[in-house]
Amino acid sequence: MNILAPFQKKSKDVSSQVFKASRRDFIKIGGMLTGGLVLGINFFSCNEKGKKISTLAPNVYLRITSDGEVVIIAHRSEMGQGIRTSLPLIVADELGANWSKVRIIQAEGDEKTYGSQNTDGSFSVRMFYKPMREAGAIAKLLLIQAAAQKWDVPITECDTENSQVIHKTSNKSIGFGELVETAKNSPIPALKDIKLKDRTQFNMIGHQTPIIDLHDIVSGKAIFGIDAVVENMKIAVIKRCPTLGGKVKSFDDKKTLSIPGVIKVIPIKGGDIPPTIEKPLSGVAVIAENTWAAIKGRDALEVEWDLGPNAQYDSTKQLEELTQEVQKSGTLRRNRGDFNKAKAGAKQLIEHTYIAPYLAHATVEPPNALAVIKNGSCEIWAPTQHPQGARDAVASALGINAEKVKVNVTLLGGGFGRKSKPDFIVEAAILAKESGLPIKVQWTREDDLHHDFFHALSVQRIVATIDQDNKLSGWNHHIAYPSISATFDAAVLQAADGELGQGATDFPYNVPSIKVETHDAKAHLRIGWLRSVRNIPQVFAIGTMLDEIAEARKMDPIAQALELLGDDRSITFNEEMVNGTYTNYGENISDYPWETARMKNVIQRVAKEAGWGKKLSSGSALGFAAHRSFLTYVACIVEVSVDSNKKISIHNVHYAVDCGTAVNIDRVKSQFEGGAQFSASLALKSEITVKNGRVVQNNYDGYQIIRMPESPKQIHVHIIDSEAKPTGVGEPPVPPFTPALCNAIYAATGKRIYKLPIDLTS
Amino acid sequence: MAKYSIQVNGKTHEVDVMDDMPLLWVLRDVLAMKGTKFGCGKALCGACTVNLDDTAIRSCSFPISAVGKGKITTIEGISEEGNHPVQQAWEKYVVPQCGYCQTGQIMNAVALLKSNSSPSEQEIEQAMQGNLCRCGTYNRIKEAILSVAAES
Ligand code: FES
Ligand code: FES
């Protein structure tokens, strides 16, 4: 299993991997069992009337049947980002398919066949844009060859549209289905022989396409993990040890077993440190006929815990300790120039400490998974971002070969990084094995908030120096938070390169001296990654500090950002990294350089769109921040007002975005709309605290998510028209919103924000 | 355990369940109607919203024993083809992201529009504040509701 999944290297050679699968390999698509019905098995050998059909299957993502049906395989997990629509539409556009008739099928987890399916790190379109285009273009060429042969015309005179090959000069056309028999017998063209569409020929890429699951969702028919059912399925609800590293000492299940509907009680081993992402926590599972009986049975359990090494842990105390810690000098991670000299010669020194809390993912669909074990094989249905990781984790937990594990991916009721961890799927597999029954493990909201893989709390201190010429001459960033790596290796005490490379070590500005230092911070909870990960605290600190520096320099913050970015150039950070590398979101910096011109462009665009500098009604103010993450350049301006009761209203949010080629404009916009709301939640509402090793918040009353009345009112997304390679859009909206909001609040009230969530009353 | 006869989407269902079983689990686990979702179990998120007569209720915190003769409508029951005006508006504005909260949002909006056919923006915000969306689709929800109100 990949230790730092969000910072993984992408598999380099996606194309060759995808196309080497033989066209005759029959891809069996798992039938989802729902409400006792078996859906969608065996599409390819017979049509509905039982007539034999043949199939053109030029690659693993695409099937065209002699009935004329175009079937596209969606192999990445859908959790609201629209990927089940965006990748298939790329195939369909290149192929010239009739989109309204295309059928989309979700692939099971199988890396050998599909390449990486780890839906994380805003990777999907970036990684699969080209392979998807090639998949469509290869099939198109095969079909065109077949038609040209039939009509005896040159292939150059043929094209495809609406699932037909057309011959323009003679006005002839023929449906894809009629060409399948011929096409399937020709050799697969080499990649070098296919011609991808010119941008001007796109019918779908760069346009707006509604998500394919839209109708199912609004009519309540969409199948999420929680909805997957098999015959004789039982529900398991688990009481897990409230402290990390704690274990079950003993338990009494008498009362539990007397509850109608409760079938069995099974203890689960676990509670190791490091916790990893694939091992369950120590606990006791109640298996019942229905969810309510399982929940009641769990409530009635009496468990004595050995609370382990974290029984005394207190998150408020740790924040205090880390605040002390960052005052010292730390481990040098990036160095440019001589910060001490800058400090000695400074006209003014600005120094602040920034504090941010633990956060939970709190997907509205809590984790859940269904496992069925039969004849030594295990089949899973789960809302997972990472079916291949789940497959390996289940195989190792059951002690069977990964070939014997099949993972079916349902829709995800939100992911945000939580559902890339397979722990809850492993629980289902273990319980299915021990009970001999098909088991659906259902987490409650309380379970989810108590036992998440948390976004880590953090303390940072930034010291900035302004020289005699009013220039920003020095930047010293101290960082302390428990690392995600500690989830896999308890000896890790400081931030990993991949974490620092999310704003801190890739600080792009022209400052003569830069020093980034890290400090020890021990992990006392399971630490994970949450939408945009370490960019959240790092960019909160950096973005608000830059605003404060601009004020000290009596400069407009946008003018300062443009000044500090300097001339058009590509920045590489590696030569200044100390004993480390800049990970660039898993991409080679020469393929995806950090380009100041693109950043300046989004900044200028957002300033124009938001009317930066315009006169606002009194009490209202604008705030600005900009950041590149997941290779996408984003500038953000937030307009707020604060009333006499300190109530914050967010009237407008403007984003300018350069994400290279935008595949589905509507879903890029919706990701930014949602990203602003997500960031508003963490800026204004959300906080996890820990006392005596236990998470204090139990449900959405304690752990709050922004609700409609206080949510940002208007979110305007301005997308830069670009032909560049597509980059991430799921995560990049989150980081710059929070500092832009804080800066707007300062402009409106004169109060600087150094701690999240924002509390204007303190 | 006790026997109850409840009206769901115009049909009568006989169920034999614990009397404190929330309507949510009766719908999902006993009647296999999966459109109504579980998010918090404590009336804090709105994912489980259904209508009892014309009022929105949180089915996760509504015991079966309290249903009585009331008529329950779930997402499966507001239209045959998924084409209730509110559902159509949701499609027009492509409201859903992950979609998980949306059936609850729609059922809450349906009840709102029954009691107030042309709510103001503020009234919408107040009425919808019990329905969380972690994906952040609030603005499109508001637009969709306003569009239904404008057409009625
Ligand atoms: S599940 Fe009922 S309100 Fe959340
Ligand atoms: S659409 Fe995902 S929670 Fe609302």
PDB file of C-alpha atoms in Angstrom, chain A residues 14-193:
ATOM      1  CA  VAL A  14      -0.778   4.862 -18.292  1.00  0.00           C
ATOM      2  CA  SER A  15      -1.269   4.498 -22.026  1.00  0.00           C
ATOM      3  CA  SER A  16       0.837   1.441 -22.562  1.00  0.00           C
ATOM      4  CA  GLN A  17      -0.623  -0.206 -19.515  1.00  0.00           C
ATOM      5  CA  VAL A  18      -4.147   0.393 -20.662  1.00  0.00           C
ATOM      6  CA  PHE A  19      -3.736  -0.654 -24.226  1.00  0.00           C
ATOM      7  CA  LYS A  20      -1.796  -3.825 -23.726  1.00  0.00           C
ATOM      8  CA  ALA A  21      -4.889  -5.633 -22.500  1.00  0.00           C
ATOM      9  CA  SER A  22      -6.094  -7.846 -25.298  1.00  0.00           C
ATOM     10  CA  ARG A  23      -9.243  -6.785 -27.054  1.00  0.00           C
ATOM     11  CA  ARG A  24     -10.617 -10.229 -26.501  1.00  0.00           C
ATOM     12  CA  ASP A  25     -10.199 -10.009 -22.760  1.00  0.00           C
ATOM     13  CA  PHE A  26     -13.707 -10.183 -21.563  1.00  0.00           C
ATOM     14  CA  ILE A  27     -14.195  -7.642 -18.817  1.00  0.00           C
ATOM     15  CA  LYS A  28     -16.757  -9.016 -16.475  1.00  0.00           C
ATOM     16  CA  ILE A  29     -18.569  -6.174 -14.861  1.00  0.00           C
ATOM     17  CA  GLY A  30     -19.871  -6.897 -11.446  1.00  0.00           C
ATOM     18  CA  GLY A  31     -23.598  -6.879 -11.033  1.00  0.00           C
ATOM     19  CA  MET A  32     -24.690  -4.737  -8.155  1.00  0.00           C
ATOM     20  CA  LEU A  33     -27.210  -6.561  -6.084  1.00  0.00           C
ATOM     21  CA  THR A  34     -29.857  -4.145  -5.037  1.00  0.00           C
ATOM     22  CA  GLY A  35     -33.014  -4.858  -3.181  1.00  0.00           C
ATOM     23  CA  GLY A  36     -32.701  -8.478  -4.251  1.00  0.00           C
ATOM     24  CA  LEU A  37     -32.445  -7.587  -7.932  1.00  0.00           C
ATOM     25  CA  VAL A  38     -29.447  -8.468  -9.990  1.00  0.00           C
ATOM     26  CA  LEU A  39     -28.680  -5.616 -12.319  1.00  0.00           C
ATOM     27  CA  GLY A  40     -26.439  -5.289 -15.268  1.00  0.00           C
ATOM     28  CA  ILE A  41     -24.720  -8.612 -15.645  1.00  0.00           C
ATOM     29  CA  ASN A  42     -23.365  -9.855 -18.902  1.00  0.00           C
ATOM     30  CA  PHE A  43     -24.045  -7.073 -21.312  1.00  0.00           C
ATOM     31  CA  PHE A  44     -21.842  -8.229 -24.005  1.00  0.00           C
ATOM     32  CA  SER A  45     -22.841 -11.619 -25.213  1.00  0.00           C
ATOM     33  CA  CYS A  46     -26.580 -11.249 -25.722  1.00  0.00           C
ATOM     34  CA  ASN A  47     -28.979  -8.392 -26.203  1.00  0.00           C
ATOM     35  CA  GLU A  48     -32.257  -8.086 -24.330  1.00  0.00           C
ATOM     36  CA  LYS A  49     -34.062 -10.382 -26.748  1.00  0.00           C
ATOM     37  CA  GLY A  50     -31.420 -13.016 -26.234  1.00  0.00           C
ATOM     38  CA  LYS A  51     -29.951 -12.528 -29.693  1.00  0.00           C
ATOM     39  CA  LYS A  52     -26.224 -13.064 -29.936  1.00  0.00           C
ATOM     40  CA  ILE A  53     -24.354  -9.823 -30.350  1.00  0.00           C
ATOM     41  CA  SER A  54     -20.749  -9.197 -31.097  1.00  0.00           C
ATOM     42  CA  THR A  55     -18.631  -6.564 -29.520  1.00  0.00           C
ATOM     43  CA  LEU A  56     -15.829  -4.272 -30.565  1.00  0.00           C
ATOM     44  CA  ALA A  57     -13.621  -3.846 -27.545  1.00  0.00           C
ATOM     45  CA  PRO A  58     -10.528  -1.954 -28.633  1.00  0.00           C
ATOM     46  CA  ASN A  59      -9.441  -1.121 -25.108  1.00  0.00           C
ATOM     47  CA  VAL A  60     -10.531  -1.598 -21.537  1.00  0.00           C
ATOM     48  CA  TYR A  61     -12.655   1.533 -21.349  1.00  0.00           C
ATOM     49  CA  LEU A  62     -14.871   1.034 -24.338  1.00  0.00           C
ATOM     50  CA  ARG A  63     -17.254  -1.504 -25.858  1.00  0.00           C
ATOM     51  CA  ILE A  64     -19.330  -1.050 -28.962  1.00  0.00           C
ATOM     52  CA  THR A  65     -21.886  -3.759 -29.677  1.00  0.00           C
ATOM     53  CA  SER A  66     -23.342  -4.872 -32.990  1.00  0.00           C
ATOM     54  CA  ASP A  67     -26.622  -3.488 -31.626  1.00  0.00           C
ATOM     55  CA  GLY A  68     -24.954  -0.082 -31.804  1.00  0.00           C
ATOM     56  CA  GLU A  69     -24.666   0.407 -28.091  1.00  0.00           C
ATOM     57  CA  VAL A  70     -21.647   2.330 -26.851  1.00  0.00           C
ATOM     58  CA  VAL A  71     -20.597   1.284 -23.367  1.00  0.00           C
ATOM     59  CA  ILE A  72     -17.936   3.275 -21.548  1.00  0.00           C
ATOM     60  CA  ILE A  73     -16.308   2.037 -18.388  1.00  0.00           C
ATOM     61  CA  ALA A  74     -15.949   4.566 -15.586  1.00  0.00           C
ATOM     62  CA  HIS A  75     -13.011   3.358 -13.553  1.00  0.00           C
ATOM     63  CA  ARG A  76     -12.567   6.210 -11.046  1.00  0.00           C
ATOM     64  CA  SER A  77     -14.792   6.738  -8.013  1.00  0.00           C
ATOM     65  CA  GLU A  78     -17.654   9.225  -8.134  1.00  0.00           C
ATOM     66  CA  MET A  79     -18.036  11.298  -4.990  1.00  0.00           C
ATOM     67  CA  GLY A  80     -19.566  14.481  -6.298  1.00  0.00           C
ATOM     68  CA  GLN A  81     -16.739  15.715  -8.482  1.00  0.00           C
ATOM     69  CA  GLY A  82     -18.472  14.445 -11.628  1.00  0.00           C
ATOM     70  CA  ILE A  83     -15.789  12.042 -12.773  1.00  0.00           C
ATOM     71  CA  ARG A  84     -18.275   9.360 -13.929  1.00  0.00           C
ATOM     72  CA  THR A  85     -19.340  11.959 -16.444  1.00  0.00           C
ATOM     73  CA  SER A  86     -16.117  13.799 -17.223  1.00  0.00           C
ATOM     74  CA  LEU A  87     -13.887  10.879 -18.226  1.00  0.00           C
ATOM     75  CA  PRO A  88     -16.527   9.068 -20.312  1.00  0.00           C
ATOM     76  CA  LEU A  89     -17.424  12.269 -22.139  1.00  0.00           C
ATOM     77  CA  ILE A  90     -13.804  12.593 -23.231  1.00  0.00           C
ATOM     78  CA  VAL A  91     -13.988   9.107 -24.794  1.00  0.00           C
ATOM     79  CA  ALA A  92     -17.361   9.865 -26.356  1.00  0.00           C
ATOM     80  CA  ASP A  93     -16.204  13.170 -27.820  1.00  0.00           C
ATOM     81  CA  GLU A  94     -13.181  11.647 -29.549  1.00  0.00           C
ATOM     82  CA  LEU A  95     -15.239   8.695 -30.743  1.00  0.00           C
ATOM     83  CA  GLY A  96     -18.125  10.772 -32.046  1.00  0.00           C
ATOM     84  CA  ALA A  97     -20.685   8.847 -29.995  1.00  0.00           C
ATOM     85  CA  ASN A  98     -24.257   9.870 -29.379  1.00  0.00           C
ATOM     86  CA  TRP A  99     -23.919  10.827 -25.709  1.00  0.00           C
ATOM     87  CA  SER A 100     -27.569  10.455 -24.895  1.00  0.00           C
ATOM     88  CA  LYS A 101     -27.340   6.753 -25.746  1.00  0.00           C
ATOM     89  CA  VAL A 102     -23.988   5.981 -24.158  1.00  0.00           C
ATOM     90  CA  ARG A 103     -24.143   3.537 -21.274  1.00  0.00           C
ATOM     91  CA  ILE A 104     -21.718   4.013 -18.419  1.00  0.00           C
ATOM     92  CA  ILE A 105     -20.646   1.169 -16.203  1.00  0.00           C
ATOM     93  CA  GLN A 106     -18.592   1.411 -13.053  1.00  0.00           C
ATOM     94  CA  ALA A 107     -15.492  -0.770 -13.057  1.00  0.00           C
ATOM     95  CA  GLU A 108     -14.509  -2.944 -10.154  1.00  0.00           C
ATOM     96  CA  GLY A 109     -11.121  -2.385  -8.526  1.00  0.00           C
ATOM     97  CA  ASP A 110      -8.465  -3.876 -10.804  1.00  0.00           C
ATOM     98  CA  GLU A 111      -5.201  -2.061 -11.300  1.00  0.00           C
ATOM     99  CA  LYS A 112      -3.809  -4.409 -13.910  1.00  0.00           C
ATOM    100  CA  THR A 113      -6.727  -3.669 -16.175  1.00  0.00           C
ATOM    101  CA  TYR A 114      -7.490  -0.022 -15.618  1.00  0.00           C
ATOM    102  CA  GLY A 115      -4.370   1.593 -14.251  1.00  0.00           C
ATOM    103  CA  SER A 116      -4.631   3.503 -10.991  1.00  0.00           C
ATOM    104  CA  GLN A 117      -8.114   3.909  -9.599  1.00  0.00           C
ATOM    105  CA  ASN A 118      -7.042   5.713  -6.465  1.00  0.00           C
ATOM    106  CA  THR A 119      -9.402   8.667  -6.706  1.00  0.00           C
ATOM    107  CA  ASP A 120      -7.480  11.153  -4.636  1.00  0.00           C
ATOM    108  CA  GLY A 121      -5.163  14.098  -5.045  1.00  0.00           C
ATOM    109  CA  SER A 122      -7.259  15.730  -7.806  1.00  0.00           C
ATOM    110  CA  PHE A 123      -5.660  13.299 -10.230  1.00  0.00           C
ATOM    111  CA  SER A 124      -8.350  11.795 -12.409  1.00  0.00           C
ATOM    112  CA  VAL A 125      -8.620  14.133 -15.360  1.00  0.00           C
ATOM    113  CA  ARG A 126      -4.955  15.079 -15.180  1.00  0.00           C
ATOM    114  CA  MET A 127      -3.897  11.453 -15.390  1.00  0.00           C
ATOM    115  CA  PHE A 128      -6.489  10.086 -17.786  1.00  0.00           C
ATOM    116  CA  TYR A 129      -7.277  12.928 -20.170  1.00  0.00           C
ATOM    117  CA  LYS A 130      -4.941  11.624 -22.847  1.00  0.00           C
ATOM    118  CA  PRO A 131      -5.618   7.888 -22.423  1.00  0.00           C
ATOM    119  CA  MET A 132      -9.360   8.574 -22.633  1.00  0.00           C
ATOM    120  CA  ARG A 133      -8.961  10.592 -25.801  1.00  0.00           C
ATOM    121  CA  GLU A 134      -6.811   7.835 -27.282  1.00  0.00           C
ATOM    122  CA  ALA A 135      -9.365   5.209 -26.286  1.00  0.00           C
ATOM    123  CA  GLY A 136     -12.055   7.044 -28.236  1.00  0.00           C
ATOM    124  CA  ALA A 137      -9.806   7.848 -31.183  1.00  0.00           C
ATOM    125  CA  ILE A 138      -8.642   4.244 -31.656  1.00  0.00           C
ATOM    126  CA  ALA A 139     -12.199   2.982 -31.832  1.00  0.00           C
ATOM    127  CA  LYS A 140     -13.088   5.791 -34.197  1.00  0.00           C
ATOM    128  CA  LEU A 141     -10.291   4.837 -36.564  1.00  0.00           C
ATOM    129  CA  LEU A 142     -11.332   1.164 -36.544  1.00  0.00           C
ATOM    130  CA  LEU A 143     -14.911   2.099 -37.374  1.00  0.00           C
ATOM    131  CA  ILE A 144     -13.878   4.540 -40.069  1.00  0.00           C
ATOM    132  CA  GLN A 145     -11.604   1.941 -41.648  1.00  0.00           C
ATOM    133  CA  ALA A 146     -14.485  -0.526 -41.729  1.00  0.00           C
ATOM    134  CA  ALA A 147     -16.842   1.987 -43.325  1.00  0.00           C
ATOM    135  CA  ALA A 148     -14.273   3.208 -45.840  1.00  0.00           C
ATOM    136  CA  GLN A 149     -13.645  -0.355 -46.886  1.00  0.00           C
ATOM    137  CA  LYS A 150     -17.353  -0.992 -47.315  1.00  0.00           C
ATOM    138  CA  TRP A 151     -17.896   2.165 -49.351  1.00  0.00           C
ATOM    139  CA  ASP A 152     -14.549   1.945 -51.066  1.00  0.00           C
ATOM    140  CA  VAL A 153     -13.585   5.501 -50.235  1.00  0.00           C
ATOM    141  CA  PRO A 154     -10.418   6.866 -48.589  1.00  0.00           C
ATOM    142  CA  ILE A 155     -10.568   6.971 -44.796  1.00  0.00           C
ATOM    143  CA  THR A 156      -9.566  10.606 -44.900  1.00  0.00           C
ATOM    144  CA  GLU A 157     -12.997  11.432 -46.324  1.00  0.00           C
ATOM    145  CA  CYS A 158     -14.823   9.828 -43.409  1.00  0.00           C
ATOM    146  CA  ASP A 159     -15.678  11.136 -40.003  1.00  0.00           C
ATOM    147  CA  THR A 160     -17.904  10.159 -37.090  1.00  0.00           C
ATOM    148  CA  GLU A 161     -20.826  11.849 -35.404  1.00  0.00           C
ATOM    149  CA  ASN A 162     -23.870  10.756 -33.473  1.00  0.00           C
ATOM    150  CA  SER A 163     -22.602   7.139 -33.286  1.00  0.00           C
ATOM    151  CA  GLN A 164     -22.354   6.914 -37.074  1.00  0.00           C
ATOM    152  CA  VAL A 165     -19.565   7.002 -39.617  1.00  0.00           C
ATOM    153  CA  ILE A 166     -20.330   9.567 -42.267  1.00  0.00           C
ATOM    154  CA  HIS A 167     -18.939  10.139 -45.738  1.00  0.00           C
ATOM    155  CA  LYS A 168     -19.357  13.836 -46.320  1.00  0.00           C
ATOM    156  CA  THR A 169     -19.043  14.034 -50.111  1.00  0.00           C
ATOM    157  CA  SER A 170     -21.614  11.329 -50.828  1.00  0.00           C
ATOM    158  CA  ASN A 171     -23.789  12.034 -47.775  1.00  0.00           C
ATOM    159  CA  LYS A 172     -23.611   8.374 -46.796  1.00  0.00           C
ATOM    160  CA  SER A 173     -23.803   7.307 -43.204  1.00  0.00           C
ATOM    161  CA  ILE A 174     -23.738   4.030 -41.319  1.00  0.00           C
ATOM    162  CA  GLY A 175     -24.332   3.236 -37.628  1.00  0.00           C
ATOM    163  CA  PHE A 176     -21.442   2.040 -35.465  1.00  0.00           C
ATOM    164  CA  GLY A 177     -23.235  -1.233 -34.748  1.00  0.00           C
ATOM    165  CA  GLU A 178     -23.200  -2.332 -38.373  1.00  0.00           C
ATOM    166  CA  LEU A 179     -19.442  -1.862 -38.512  1.00  0.00           C
ATOM    167  CA  VAL A 180     -18.574  -3.832 -35.406  1.00  0.00           C
ATOM    168  CA  GLU A 181     -18.197  -7.207 -37.107  1.00  0.00           C
ATOM    169  CA  THR A 182     -15.637  -5.877 -39.584  1.00  0.00           C
ATOM    170  CA  ALA A 183     -13.910  -3.531 -37.188  1.00  0.00           C
ATOM    171  CA  LYS A 184     -13.345  -6.149 -34.538  1.00  0.00           C
ATOM    172  CA  ASN A 185     -11.324  -8.250 -36.947  1.00  0.00           C
ATOM    173  CA  SER A 186      -8.871  -5.550 -37.898  1.00  0.00           C
ATOM    174  CA  PRO A 187      -5.661  -5.015 -35.989  1.00  0.00           C
ATOM    175  CA  ILE A 188      -5.690  -2.338 -33.305  1.00  0.00           C
ATOM    176  CA  PRO A 189      -4.045   0.775 -34.757  1.00  0.00           C
ATOM    177  CA  ALA A 190      -0.867   1.993 -33.145  1.00  0.00           C
ATOM    178  CA  LEU A 191      -1.121   5.145 -31.065  1.00  0.00           C
ATOM    179  CA  LYS A 192       1.076   6.940 -33.565  1.00  0.00           C
ATOM    180  CA  ASP A 193      -1.449   6.279 -36.332  1.00  0.00           C
TER     181      ASP A 193
END
